[in-house]
mmCIF file of C-alpha atoms in Angstrom:
data_model
loop_
_atom_site.group_PDB
_atom_site.id
_atom_site.type_symbol
_atom_site.label_atom_id
_atom_site.label_comp_id
_atom_site.label_asym_id
_atom_site.label_seq_id
_atom_site.Cartn_x
_atom_site.Cartn_y
_atom_site.Cartn_z
ATOM 1 C CA UNK R 1 13.868 -10.235 10.817
ATOM 2 C CA UNK R 2 13.695 -10.121 7.246
ATOM 3 C CA UNK R 3 12.093 -6.765 5.905
ATOM 4 C CA UNK R 4 11.582 -4.048 3.723
ATOM 5 C CA UNK R 5 13.033 -0.390 5.136
ATOM 6 C CA UNK R 6 12.416 2.598 3.495
ATOM 7 C CA UNK R 7 14.464 6.031 4.462
ATOM 8 C CA UNK R 8 13.587 8.659 4.996
ATOM 9 C CA UNK R 9 10.014 8.177 6.903
ATOM 10 C CA UNK R 10 9.160 11.778 6.431
ATOM 11 C CA UNK R 11 10.806 13.887 3.784
ATOM 12 C CA UNK R 12 9.928 17.710 3.178
ATOM 13 C CA UNK R 13 11.206 19.501 0.019
ATOM 14 C CA UNK R 14 10.980 22.732 -2.205
ATOM 15 C CA UNK R 15 9.190 22.972 -5.014
ATOM 16 C CA UNK R 16 11.518 21.977 -7.757
ATOM 17 C CA UNK R 17 13.892 20.654 -5.825
ATOM 18 C CA UNK R 18 14.973 17.384 -6.324
ATOM 19 C CA UNK R 19 14.340 14.263 -3.964
ATOM 20 C CA UNK R 20 15.742 10.995 -3.547
ATOM 21 C CA UNK R 21 13.562 8.275 -1.742
ATOM 22 C CA UNK R 22 15.391 5.152 -0.473
ATOM 23 C CA UNK R 23 13.997 1.389 -0.337
ATOM 24 C CA UNK R 24 16.232 -1.494 1.006
ATOM 25 C CA UNK R 25 15.269 -5.378 1.732
ATOM 26 C CA UNK R 26 16.767 -8.152 3.132
ATOM 27 C CA UNK R 27 14.195 -10.710 1.857
ATOM 28 C CA UNK R 28 16.349 -11.093 -1.842
ATOM 29 C CA UNK R 29 13.428 -10.709 -3.728
ATOM 30 C CA UNK R 30 13.786 -10.431 -7.505
ATOM 31 C CA UNK R 31 11.007 -7.773 -7.588
ATOM 32 C CA UNK R 32 10.737 -4.152 -5.948
ATOM 33 C CA UNK R 33 8.313 -1.862 -6.828
ATOM 34 C CA UNK R 34 7.571 1.766 -6.208
ATOM 35 C CA UNK R 35 3.903 3.282 -5.370
ATOM 36 C CA UNK R 36 2.499 6.417 -5.123
ATOM 37 C CA UNK R 37 -0.673 6.746 -2.788
ATOM 38 C CA UNK R 38 -2.421 9.904 -1.990
ATOM 39 C CA UNK R 39 -4.265 10.365 1.020
ATOM 40 C CA UNK R 40 -6.568 7.126 1.792
ATOM 41 C CA UNK R 41 -6.604 5.813 -2.028
ATOM 42 C CA UNK R 42 -5.357 2.717 -3.538
ATOM 43 C CA UNK R 43 -1.863 2.673 -4.388
ATOM 44 C CA UNK R 44 -0.958 3.572 -7.848
ATOM 45 C CA UNK R 45 2.141 1.464 -9.080
ATOM 46 C CA UNK R 46 4.724 3.752 -10.712
ATOM 47 C CA UNK R 47 7.257 1.215 -11.932
ATOM 48 C CA UNK R 48 8.926 -2.128 -11.061
ATOM 49 C CA UNK R 49 12.225 -3.878 -11.339
ATOM 50 C CA UNK R 50 12.348 -7.603 -12.423
ATOM 51 C CA UNK R 51 16.179 -8.084 -11.292
ATOM 52 C CA UNK R 52 17.609 -5.413 -13.367
ATOM 53 C CA UNK R 53 14.946 -4.764 -15.880
ATOM 54 C CA UNK R 54 13.047 -1.701 -15.478
ATOM 55 C CA UNK R 55 9.346 -1.759 -15.957
ATOM 56 C CA UNK R 56 7.833 1.868 -16.436
ATOM 57 C CA UNK R 57 3.774 2.213 -16.266
ATOM 58 C CA UNK R 58 2.393 4.441 -19.135
ATOM 59 C CA UNK R 59 0.958 6.640 -17.047
ATOM 60 C CA UNK R 60 3.917 7.252 -14.596
ATOM 61 C CA UNK R 61 5.148 11.201 -15.454
ATOM 62 C CA UNK R 62 9.004 11.369 -16.646
ATOM 63 C CA UNK R 63 9.409 13.324 -13.290
ATOM 64 C CA UNK R 64 10.008 10.200 -11.547
ATOM 65 C CA UNK R 65 13.141 7.720 -12.330
ATOM 66 C CA UNK R 66 14.020 5.061 -10.435
ATOM 67 C CA UNK R 67 17.907 2.896 -10.147
ATOM 68 C CA UNK R 68 18.259 -0.550 -8.646
ATOM 69 C CA UNK R 69 22.258 -0.373 -8.251
ATOM 70 C CA UNK R 70 21.772 -4.198 -6.792
ATOM 71 C CA UNK R 71 19.320 -6.748 -5.586
ATOM 72 C CA UNK R 72 18.802 -5.103 -2.191
ATOM 73 C CA UNK R 73 18.661 -1.459 -2.939
ATOM 74 C CA UNK R 74 16.314 0.680 -5.289
ATOM 75 C CA UNK R 75 15.905 4.360 -5.356
ATOM 76 C CA UNK R 76 13.225 6.574 -6.421
ATOM 77 C CA UNK R 77 14.172 10.000 -7.578
ATOM 78 C CA UNK R 78 11.753 12.883 -8.078
ATOM 79 C CA UNK R 79 13.386 15.302 -10.614
ATOM 80 C CA UNK R 80 11.140 18.481 -10.426
ATOM 81 C CA UNK R 81 8.960 18.022 -7.226
ATOM 82 C CA UNK R 82 5.292 19.518 -7.524
ATOM 83 C CA UNK R 83 2.906 20.338 -5.136
ATOM 84 C CA UNK R 84 0.804 17.226 -6.549
ATOM 85 C CA UNK R 85 3.581 15.077 -5.860
ATOM 86 C CA UNK R 86 2.995 15.262 -2.043
ATOM 87 C CA UNK R 87 2.222 11.473 -1.032
ATOM 88 C CA UNK R 88 3.151 8.671 0.644
ATOM 89 C CA UNK R 89 5.685 6.638 -1.239
ATOM 90 C CA UNK R 90 5.462 2.763 -0.684
ATOM 91 C CA UNK R 91 8.365 0.598 -1.648
ATOM 92 C CA UNK R 92 7.381 -3.281 -1.806
ATOM 93 C CA UNK R 93 9.095 -6.494 -2.660
ATOM 94 C CA UNK R 94 8.158 -9.864 -4.006
ATOM 95 C CA UNK R 95 9.418 -13.382 -5.422
ATOM 96 C CA UNK R 96 8.105 -14.960 -8.225
ATOM 97 C CA UNK R 97 7.209 -18.500 -7.805
ATOM 98 C CA UNK R 98 6.304 -20.867 -4.712
ATOM 99 C CA UNK R 99 3.732 -20.322 -2.561
ATOM 100 C CA UNK R 100 4.704 -16.804 -2.312
ATOM 101 C CA UNK R 101 4.114 -15.987 -5.843
ATOM 102 C CA UNK R 102 2.611 -12.499 -6.108
ATOM 103 C CA UNK R 103 2.715 -11.501 -2.555
ATOM 104 C CA UNK R 104 4.044 -8.281 -1.876
ATOM 105 C CA UNK R 105 5.931 -6.971 1.259
ATOM 106 C CA UNK R 106 5.695 -3.557 1.677
ATOM 107 C CA UNK R 107 7.892 -0.988 3.581
ATOM 108 C CA UNK R 108 6.393 1.402 6.016
ATOM 109 C CA UNK R 109 6.494 4.431 2.990
ATOM 110 C CA UNK R 110 8.099 7.713 2.934
ATOM 111 C CA UNK R 111 5.802 10.750 3.490
ATOM 112 C CA UNK R 112 6.840 13.431 1.024
ATOM 113 C CA UNK R 113 5.514 16.967 1.519
ATOM 114 C CA UNK R 114 6.454 19.667 -0.936
ATOM 115 C CA UNK R 115 6.771 23.139 0.360
ATOM 116 C CA UNK I 1 -9.457 -5.198 -18.762
ATOM 117 C CA UNK I 2 -8.841 -6.078 -14.614
ATOM 118 C CA UNK I 3 -10.633 -4.072 -12.407
ATOM 119 C CA UNK I 4 -11.563 -4.637 -8.650
ATOM 120 C CA UNK I 5 -14.497 -2.732 -6.822
ATOM 121 C CA UNK I 6 -14.468 -2.127 -2.798
ATOM 122 C CA UNK I 7 -18.205 -0.976 -3.096
ATOM 123 C CA UNK I 8 -17.955 0.948 0.367
ATOM 124 C CA UNK I 9 -15.813 3.422 1.587
ATOM 125 C CA UNK I 10 -16.526 2.723 5.226
ATOM 126 C CA UNK I 11 -18.180 -0.005 7.620
ATOM 127 C CA UNK I 12 -18.681 0.426 11.021
ATOM 128 C CA UNK I 13 -19.152 -2.714 13.397
ATOM 129 C CA UNK I 14 -19.337 -3.174 16.956
ATOM 130 C CA UNK I 15 -16.792 -4.822 18.904
ATOM 131 C CA UNK I 16 -17.459 -8.649 19.211
ATOM 132 C CA UNK I 17 -19.952 -8.319 15.972
ATOM 133 C CA UNK I 18 -19.074 -10.363 12.537
ATOM 134 C CA UNK I 19 -17.847 -7.955 10.072
ATOM 135 C CA UNK I 20 -17.764 -8.241 6.501
ATOM 136 C CA UNK I 21 -15.800 -5.945 3.798
ATOM 137 C CA UNK I 22 -16.827 -6.609 0.132
ATOM 138 C CA UNK I 23 -14.845 -7.006 -2.901
ATOM 139 C CA UNK I 24 -15.753 -7.681 -6.494
ATOM 140 C CA UNK I 25 -13.260 -8.402 -9.336
ATOM 141 C CA UNK I 26 -13.092 -8.533 -12.924
ATOM 142 C CA UNK I 27 -10.375 -10.535 -15.131
ATOM 143 C CA UNK I 28 -10.171 -12.375 -18.317
ATOM 144 C CA UNK I 29 -8.489 -15.361 -16.860
ATOM 145 C CA UNK I 30 -8.278 -17.108 -13.486
ATOM 146 C CA UNK I 31 -8.148 -14.712 -10.666
ATOM 147 C CA UNK I 32 -5.018 -14.158 -7.863
ATOM 148 C CA UNK I 33 -6.905 -12.257 -5.261
ATOM 149 C CA UNK I 34 -5.327 -10.633 -2.335
ATOM 150 C CA UNK I 35 -6.248 -8.586 0.859
ATOM 151 C CA UNK I 36 -4.187 -5.968 2.447
ATOM 152 C CA UNK I 37 -4.602 -3.962 5.737
ATOM 153 C CA UNK I 38 -3.072 -0.361 6.106
ATOM 154 C CA UNK I 39 -2.916 1.139 9.329
ATOM 155 C CA UNK I 40 -1.976 4.843 9.945
ATOM 156 C CA UNK I 41 1.143 5.938 8.592
ATOM 157 C CA UNK I 42 2.208 2.452 7.672
ATOM 158 C CA UNK I 43 2.914 0.127 4.604
ATOM 159 C CA UNK I 44 0.215 -2.335 3.747
ATOM 160 C CA UNK I 45 0.497 -5.697 5.458
ATOM 161 C CA UNK I 46 -0.522 -9.095 3.627
ATOM 162 C CA UNK I 47 -3.392 -10.610 5.028
ATOM 163 C CA UNK I 48 -4.196 -13.507 2.831
ATOM 164 C CA UNK I 49 -4.759 -14.548 -0.805
ATOM 165 C CA UNK I 50 -6.447 -16.892 -3.289
ATOM 166 C CA UNK I 51 -4.618 -18.901 -6.040
ATOM 167 C CA UNK I 52 -6.636 -21.786 -6.477
ATOM 168 C CA UNK I 53 -7.938 -24.258 -4.262
ATOM 169 C CA UNK I 54 -10.545 -23.989 -1.287
ATOM 170 C CA UNK I 55 -12.778 -21.149 -1.734
ATOM 171 C CA UNK I 56 -12.616 -20.399 1.791
ATOM 172 C CA UNK I 57 -9.089 -18.845 2.620
ATOM 173 C CA UNK I 58 -7.662 -18.243 6.450
ATOM 174 C CA UNK I 59 -5.642 -15.586 6.842
ATOM 175 C CA UNK I 60 -3.732 -13.371 9.609
ATOM 176 C CA UNK I 61 -5.410 -12.013 12.845
ATOM 177 C CA UNK I 62 -8.405 -14.403 12.341
ATOM 178 C CA UNK I 63 -9.527 -13.023 9.168
ATOM 179 C CA UNK I 64 -10.627 -14.935 6.036
ATOM 180 C CA UNK I 65 -12.465 -14.583 2.821
ATOM 181 C CA UNK I 66 -14.617 -16.387 0.662
ATOM 182 C CA UNK I 67 -14.033 -16.696 -3.099
ATOM 183 C CA UNK I 68 -17.086 -16.744 -5.199
ATOM 184 C CA UNK I 69 -16.762 -17.407 -9.041
ATOM 185 C CA UNK I 70 -20.229 -17.052 -9.836
ATOM 186 C CA UNK I 71 -20.560 -14.002 -8.149
ATOM 187 C CA UNK I 72 -17.291 -12.963 -8.743
ATOM 188 C CA UNK I 73 -16.583 -11.482 -5.273
ATOM 189 C CA UNK I 74 -14.018 -12.124 -2.745
ATOM 190 C CA UNK I 75 -15.204 -10.577 0.650
ATOM 191 C CA UNK I 76 -13.090 -10.671 3.684
ATOM 192 C CA UNK I 77 -14.828 -11.777 6.858
ATOM 193 C CA UNK I 78 -13.940 -12.234 10.727
ATOM 194 C CA UNK I 79 -16.267 -14.012 13.013
ATOM 195 C CA UNK I 80 -15.967 -11.294 16.005
ATOM 196 C CA UNK I 81 -14.057 -7.780 15.694
ATOM 197 C CA UNK I 82 -12.041 -6.330 17.595
ATOM 198 C CA UNK I 83 -11.138 -2.621 17.811
ATOM 199 C CA UNK I 84 -7.658 -3.289 16.661
ATOM 200 C CA UNK I 85 -9.103 -4.085 13.524
ATOM 201 C CA UNK I 86 -9.829 -0.607 12.835
ATOM 202 C CA UNK I 87 -7.737 0.452 9.724
ATOM 203 C CA UNK I 88 -7.721 0.699 6.016
ATOM 204 C CA UNK I 89 -8.497 -2.463 4.158
ATOM 205 C CA UNK I 90 -7.665 -3.000 0.587
ATOM 206 C CA UNK I 91 -8.466 -5.557 -2.076
ATOM 207 C CA UNK I 92 -6.187 -6.408 -5.158
ATOM 208 C CA UNK I 93 -6.256 -8.762 -8.079
ATOM 209 C CA UNK I 94 -3.571 -10.103 -10.331
ATOM 210 C CA UNK I 95 -4.407 -10.586 -14.061
ATOM 211 C CA UNK I 96 -1.081 -8.949 -16.072
ATOM 212 C CA UNK I 97 -0.248 -7.071 -12.978
ATOM 213 C CA UNK I 98 -1.511 -6.172 -9.662
ATOM 214 C CA UNK I 99 -4.612 -3.737 -9.374
ATOM 215 C CA UNK I 100 -5.463 -2.586 -5.733
ATOM 216 C CA UNK I 101 -9.031 -1.305 -4.913
ATOM 217 C CA UNK I 102 -9.752 2.121 -3.358
ATOM 218 C CA UNK I 103 -9.771 0.775 -0.027
ATOM 219 C CA UNK I 104 -12.878 0.695 2.572
ATOM 220 C CA UNK I 105 -12.164 1.865 6.088
ATOM 221 C CA UNK I 106 -13.098 -0.223 8.527
ATOM 222 C CA UNK I 107 -14.326 1.071 12.084
ATOM 223 C CA UNK I 108 -14.785 -1.509 14.949
ATOM 224 C CA UNK I 109 -16.784 0.687 17.901
ATOM 225 C CA UNK I 110 -15.968 -0.685 21.474
#
């Protein structure tokens, strides 16, 4: 089945220690998103890629970076995690055009704990 | 600026009763409206969307939503609730980008 996969599902890191979360998709979608979701809150968009074009949200801290080496993979790098960065990180994809316009398909998320 | 509001943090419904989860929106142009559901420790799952056409939109798991332009609302409904419908529900609106509401936790009581 076509899907969005996130690894790992649970990640524990130490304060200030860089961490990378990964997302892969078999949907062949052009657009990939990274969201941060804190406990029972709305997902907050950090950035997205439209193909190779990177679009950063204005209020996303510089501590958060992303890479998309190819259509299938996208990475979220947190350079120096703080306690406030503990959250669920959601990856999503979408494909512009047609009946699927703007429908986002989410992965299961990676829950990040910062000690 | 676009916005979406879910006025209820939590909704409790007895199993078998109809349910409604409320959503209102504000956009500058024609709205694209969505409902997503999130189960514990999982990502969001798409339920349904309104782009254009019939005001009543049918989606997954027996859910439907009614687009009401005059009231700027897009309430989620289901005629008969199941315990398995208990989850966190997000309304979303797209204008220049997609914005999610804060979510409504739905509890279906056996």
